[in-house]
C-alpha cells in the first residue's frame, strides 16, 4: 500500500496515514492512500497533478475566497521560509507540525471551521452521541476501579465527545473529579470551551485544559479519538541496506520529497 500527502502548493510529500482522501479548502492538503495504480483526469481549470509511484492523479482544488487565498499565501510563505532556514531540507515532522499547528495559520490553529457539515470532515462523536455514550460506560468502569480521579482526553476536537461523555457519566453517577483536555490549539480550546459551556455549564468547573501531558501524571483514564493522524511524525524507509529519513525541500517553489540520512 502506498501513502502520500499533497500539501500546500500541490507538491507530493510522503505521509503515513489511513485509507482516506481529504481535501482541505484552506490548507490545500490532500491525503491519499492507494492499493492500485492511479490514472485520473478531471476536466476543470483548477487542477493539481500528483506524480505517485502507482501512477498520476489529477485532483480539483476548490475555489477559495479572498480570505482563504491570503491564508494560503501566508502559509506557503511560512513553510518556504522554514525549508530555506533548514538549508533547503526541512524534516517532515517539522513540516507537518507547521502545516497543522503554526499559530494563526496551521490547519488546526487558524480558527476556521473543521468539523461537521460546514467543515472539512466528520467523526463519530459529531454524527451521534451514541459513540461517546457507549465509551462512557467503559470509562465509568475504569473510574470505579481507580477511585474516580480523572479523565484525560487528548485532542478533543470540537469538544462534543467530552460533553456527551460527561452527560452520560453524570447519569451513571460516576463523574470524574477532573476532566482534563490536552489541546495544543488555542482556537480549538476556545471552541471546546464554548460548546461545553453551552451543553454542560454545571460541569464546566471540572474541565481543565492542558498544553502538555500532566507531570507527574494522573490516576484515571486516558481517551482519544482519531488522534494519531493529527500528530507530526517522522518518516523512514530502508533503501539499499541503509535507513533514510524524509525531509521536505522546494523545487520551483513547490514542496517535494527529499530522502536522506537520518536527521537525529
Short mmCIF file of C-alpha atoms in Angstrom, two decimals:
data_model
loop_
_atom_site.label_atom_id
_atom_site.label_comp_id
_atom_site.label_asym_id
_atom_site.label_seq_id
_atom_site.Cartn_x
_atom_site.Cartn_y
_atom_site.Cartn_z
CA UNK A 1 0.00 0.00 0.00
CA UNK A 2 1.24 3.50 -0.82
CA UNK A 3 0.61 6.54 1.37
CA UNK A 4 1.04 10.09 0.14
CA UNK A 5 0.13 13.63 1.04
CA UNK A 6 -0.03 16.62 -1.25
CA UNK A 7 0.38 19.66 0.94
CA UNK A 8 0.05 23.39 0.50
CA UNK A 9 1.02 24.03 -3.14
CA UNK A 10 0.40 20.65 -4.64
CA UNK A 11 3.82 19.00 -4.26
CA UNK A 12 3.68 15.39 -3.14
CA UNK A 13 5.20 14.52 0.21
CA UNK A 14 5.11 11.12 1.89
CA UNK A 15 2.78 10.59 4.82
CA UNK A 16 1.82 7.52 6.80
CA UNK A 17 -1.96 7.83 7.03
CA UNK A 18 -5.14 5.82 6.86
CA UNK A 19 -7.31 4.90 3.90
CA UNK A 20 -8.61 8.36 3.14
CA UNK A 21 -8.83 11.17 0.66
CA UNK A 22 -9.06 14.51 2.42
CA UNK A 23 -9.02 17.88 0.66
CA UNK A 24 -8.99 20.96 2.84
CA UNK A 25 -10.30 24.22 1.37
CA UNK A 26 -7.83 26.34 3.31
CA UNK A 27 -4.59 24.43 3.71
CA UNK A 28 -4.91 22.68 0.33
CA UNK A 29 -3.87 19.37 1.88
CA UNK A 30 -4.68 16.10 0.18
CA UNK A 31 -4.13 12.82 1.99
CA UNK A 32 -4.28 9.84 -0.33
CA UNK A 33 -3.70 6.13 0.17
CA UNK A 34 -3.94 3.67 -2.66
CA UNK A 35 -3.53 -0.02 -3.35
CA UNK A 36 -3.73 0.09 -7.15
CA UNK A 37 -2.33 2.25 -9.97
CA UNK A 38 -3.99 5.65 -10.22
CA UNK A 39 -4.93 7.21 -13.53
CA UNK A 40 -7.48 10.02 -13.35
CA UNK A 41 -8.28 13.16 -15.28
CA UNK A 42 -10.79 15.81 -14.24
CA UNK A 43 -11.91 18.47 -16.71
CA UNK A 44 -11.55 21.67 -14.73
CA UNK A 45 -9.39 24.76 -14.69
CA UNK A 46 -8.13 24.22 -11.13
CA UNK A 47 -6.06 21.04 -11.12
CA UNK A 48 -3.11 19.68 -9.21
CA UNK A 49 -1.08 16.88 -10.76
CA UNK A 50 0.28 14.26 -8.36
CA UNK A 51 3.07 12.04 -9.66
CA UNK A 52 2.74 8.95 -7.48
CA UNK A 53 4.71 5.73 -7.66
CA UNK A 54 1.47 3.99 -8.66
CA UNK A 55 0.60 6.48 -11.39
CA UNK A 56 -0.57 10.04 -11.89
CA UNK A 57 -3.73 11.61 -10.46
CA UNK A 58 -5.34 14.96 -11.10
CA UNK A 59 -7.37 16.47 -8.26
CA UNK A 60 -9.55 19.54 -8.36
CA UNK A 61 -8.67 22.29 -5.89
CA UNK A 62 -11.80 24.07 -4.56
CA UNK A 63 -12.28 27.73 -5.35
CA UNK A 64 -11.00 29.89 -2.49
CA UNK A 65 -12.38 33.10 -1.04
CA UNK A 66 -10.13 36.16 -0.82
CA UNK A 67 -9.53 35.47 2.89
CA UNK A 68 -8.65 31.84 2.18
CA UNK A 69 -6.26 32.88 -0.59
CA UNK A 70 -4.47 35.26 1.80
CA UNK A 71 -4.23 32.49 4.41
CA UNK A 72 -2.89 30.06 1.82
CA UNK A 73 -0.26 32.52 0.63
CA UNK A 74 0.84 33.23 4.21
CA UNK A 75 1.13 29.51 4.97
CA UNK A 76 3.09 28.95 1.76
CA UNK A 77 5.47 31.71 2.78
CA UNK A 78 5.87 30.29 6.29
CA UNK A 79 6.64 26.78 5.00
CA UNK A 80 9.00 28.06 2.30
CA UNK A 81 10.90 30.19 4.83
CA UNK A 82 11.17 27.22 7.21
CA UNK A 83 12.52 24.99 4.44
CA UNK A 84 15.07 27.59 3.37
CA UNK A 85 16.09 28.17 7.01
CA UNK A 86 16.99 24.46 7.18
CA UNK A 87 19.24 24.71 4.14
CA UNK A 88 16.50 23.55 1.81
CA UNK A 89 15.65 20.34 3.65
CA UNK A 90 13.06 20.54 6.48
CA UNK A 91 12.43 17.33 8.48
CA UNK A 92 8.97 16.01 7.64
CA UNK A 93 7.75 16.11 11.24
CA UNK A 94 8.61 19.82 11.44
CA UNK A 95 6.86 20.47 8.13
CA UNK A 96 3.76 18.62 9.30
CA UNK A 97 3.75 20.43 12.66
CA UNK A 98 3.83 23.82 10.95
CA UNK A 99 1.13 22.85 8.44
CA UNK A 100 -1.18 21.71 11.23
CA UNK A 101 -0.32 23.86 14.26
CA UNK A 102 1.53 27.05 13.26
CA UNK A 103 -0.12 29.84 15.32
CA UNK A 104 -3.00 31.51 13.41
CA UNK A 105 -2.05 29.72 10.16
CA UNK A 106 -1.92 25.95 10.73
CA UNK A 107 -4.91 23.83 9.80
CA UNK A 108 -5.94 23.20 13.42
CA UNK A 109 -4.88 26.65 14.65
CA UNK A 110 -6.39 29.11 12.15
CA UNK A 111 -9.83 29.28 13.77
CA UNK A 112 -11.75 28.13 10.69
CA UNK A 113 -14.50 25.52 10.88
CA UNK A 114 -13.12 21.96 10.71
CA UNK A 115 -15.84 19.61 11.95
CA UNK A 116 -19.36 18.78 10.82
CA UNK A 117 -21.32 19.51 7.66
CA UNK A 118 -19.96 23.03 7.32
CA UNK A 119 -16.37 21.87 7.90
CA UNK A 120 -13.95 19.53 6.16
CA UNK A 121 -14.73 16.20 7.83
CA UNK A 122 -16.89 14.46 10.39
CA UNK A 123 -16.05 11.92 13.10
CA UNK A 124 -18.24 9.51 15.06
CA UNK A 125 -18.89 11.86 18.02
CA UNK A 126 -20.07 14.56 15.60
CA UNK A 127 -22.55 12.24 13.89
CA UNK A 128 -24.29 10.94 17.01
CA UNK A 129 -23.89 10.88 20.81
CA UNK A 130 -24.11 7.06 20.71
CA UNK A 131 -20.35 6.55 20.32
CA UNK A 132 -19.49 8.78 23.30
CA UNK A 133 -22.21 7.33 25.50
CA UNK A 134 -21.01 3.79 24.84
CA UNK A 135 -17.43 4.83 25.57
CA UNK A 136 -18.60 6.49 28.80
CA UNK A 137 -19.81 3.13 30.15
CA UNK A 138 -16.31 1.66 29.76
CA UNK A 139 -14.75 4.80 31.23
CA UNK A 140 -17.14 4.57 34.20
CA UNK A 141 -16.00 1.02 34.91
CA UNK A 142 -12.37 2.12 34.87
CA UNK A 143 -13.06 5.16 37.07
CA UNK A 144 -14.74 2.99 39.65
CA UNK A 145 -11.68 0.76 39.78
CA UNK A 146 -9.22 3.65 40.21
CA UNK A 147 -11.18 5.89 42.53
CA UNK A 148 -12.82 8.19 40.00
CA UNK A 149 -9.88 10.58 39.90
CA UNK A 150 -9.65 11.95 36.37
CA UNK A 151 -10.31 11.54 32.68
CA UNK A 152 -7.69 12.86 30.25
CA UNK A 153 -8.85 13.35 26.66
CA UNK A 154 -6.06 14.01 24.16
CA UNK A 155 -7.11 16.11 21.19
CA UNK A 156 -10.79 16.81 21.91
CA UNK A 157 -11.80 18.19 18.51
CA UNK A 158 -14.96 20.28 18.83
CA UNK A 159 -15.48 19.12 22.43
CA UNK A 160 -18.62 17.16 21.57
CA UNK A 161 -17.27 13.81 22.79
CA UNK A 162 -16.27 15.39 26.10
CA UNK A 163 -19.75 16.90 26.54
CA UNK A 164 -21.58 13.67 25.68
CA UNK A 165 -19.33 11.59 27.92
CA UNK A 166 -19.80 13.96 30.86
CA UNK A 167 -23.57 13.83 30.40
CA UNK A 168 -23.53 10.03 30.42
CA UNK A 169 -21.08 9.76 33.31
CA UNK A 170 -23.36 12.05 35.32
CA UNK A 171 -26.33 9.74 34.58
CA UNK A 172 -24.21 6.78 35.69
CA UNK A 173 -23.23 8.71 38.84
CA UNK A 174 -19.54 8.19 38.11
CA UNK A 175 -18.37 11.72 37.30
CA UNK A 176 -14.59 12.19 37.43
CA UNK A 177 -13.30 14.83 39.80
CA UNK A 178 -11.41 16.35 36.87
CA UNK A 179 -11.90 16.12 33.10
CA UNK A 180 -8.60 17.14 31.52
CA UNK A 181 -8.31 18.08 27.84
CA UNK A 182 -4.85 18.15 26.30
CA UNK A 183 -5.22 20.53 23.37
CA UNK A 184 -2.33 22.40 21.75
CA UNK A 185 -4.57 24.55 19.53
CA UNK A 186 -5.78 27.73 21.22
CA UNK A 187 -8.53 28.08 18.62
CA UNK A 188 -9.85 24.59 19.37
CA UNK A 189 -9.62 25.22 23.12
CA UNK A 190 -11.97 28.19 22.67
CA UNK A 191 -14.35 26.12 20.53
CA UNK A 192 -14.37 23.30 23.10
CA UNK A 193 -14.96 25.72 25.98
CA UNK A 194 -17.91 27.35 24.18
CA UNK A 195 -19.55 24.00 23.42
CA UNK A 196 -19.08 22.65 26.95
CA UNK A 197 -20.35 25.90 28.46
CA UNK A 198 -23.49 25.59 26.34
CA UNK A 199 -24.04 21.85 26.83
CA UNK A 200 -22.91 21.16 30.42
CA UNK A 201 -22.43 24.53 32.19
CA UNK A 202 -22.88 22.93 35.63
CA UNK A 203 -19.92 20.59 34.93
CA UNK A 204 -17.56 23.14 33.39
CA UNK A 205 -15.70 23.63 36.68
CA UNK A 206 -14.45 20.04 36.40
CA UNK A 207 -12.86 20.68 32.99
CA UNK A 208 -9.25 21.83 32.70
CA UNK A 209 -7.23 22.47 29.54
CA UNK A 210 -3.58 21.46 29.22
CA UNK A 211 -0.88 22.18 26.65
CA UNK A 212 1.23 19.15 27.60
CA UNK A 213 0.91 15.88 29.46
CA UNK A 214 0.43 16.40 33.21
CA UNK A 215 3.51 15.94 35.37
CA UNK A 216 3.95 13.62 37.25
CA UNK A 217 0.90 12.03 35.64
CA UNK A 218 -2.69 11.20 36.52
CA UNK A 219 -4.69 8.50 38.19
CA UNK A 220 -7.60 7.81 35.90
CA UNK A 221 -8.49 7.10 32.28
CA UNK A 222 -6.91 8.40 29.06
CA UNK A 223 -9.10 8.57 25.96
CA UNK A 224 -8.55 9.82 22.40
CA UNK A 225 -10.48 9.64 19.15
CA UNK A 226 -8.81 9.84 15.72
CA UNK A 227 -5.66 11.27 17.25
CA UNK A 228 -2.65 9.66 15.56
CA UNK A 229 -3.33 11.16 12.13
CA UNK A 230 -3.05 14.66 13.64
CA UNK A 231 0.34 14.07 15.30
CA UNK A 232 3.52 15.16 13.49
CA UNK A 233 5.54 12.08 12.56
CA UNK A 234 8.98 11.14 11.30
CA UNK A 235 9.04 9.06 8.13
CA UNK A 236 11.70 6.45 7.40
CA UNK A 237 12.49 3.94 4.72
CA UNK A 238 15.06 1.22 4.14
CA UNK A 239 16.83 1.65 0.80
CA UNK A 240 19.88 -0.23 -0.48
CA UNK A 241 20.59 -1.54 3.03
CA UNK A 242 20.54 1.94 4.59
CA UNK A 243 17.95 3.73 6.70
CA UNK A 244 16.79 7.07 5.30
CA UNK A 245 14.56 9.82 6.68
CA UNK A 246 12.16 12.02 4.74
CA UNK A 247 12.56 15.77 4.60
CA UNK A 248 10.74 18.38 2.52
CA UNK A 249 12.54 20.59 0.04
CA UNK A 250 11.50 23.11 -2.61
CA UNK A 251 11.50 22.72 -6.36
CA UNK A 252 10.06 25.61 -8.37
CA UNK A 253 8.51 26.85 -5.10
CA UNK A 254 6.65 23.53 -4.67
CA UNK A 255 7.32 21.21 -1.68
CA UNK A 256 8.98 17.96 -2.77
CA UNK A 257 10.26 14.80 -1.10
CA UNK A 258 13.91 14.68 -0.05
CA UNK A 259 15.17 11.34 1.27
CA UNK A 260 18.48 11.41 3.08
CA UNK A 261 20.46 10.27 6.14
CA UNK A 262 18.72 10.08 9.50
CA UNK A 263 18.30 13.58 10.97
CA UNK A 264 18.71 12.67 14.63
#
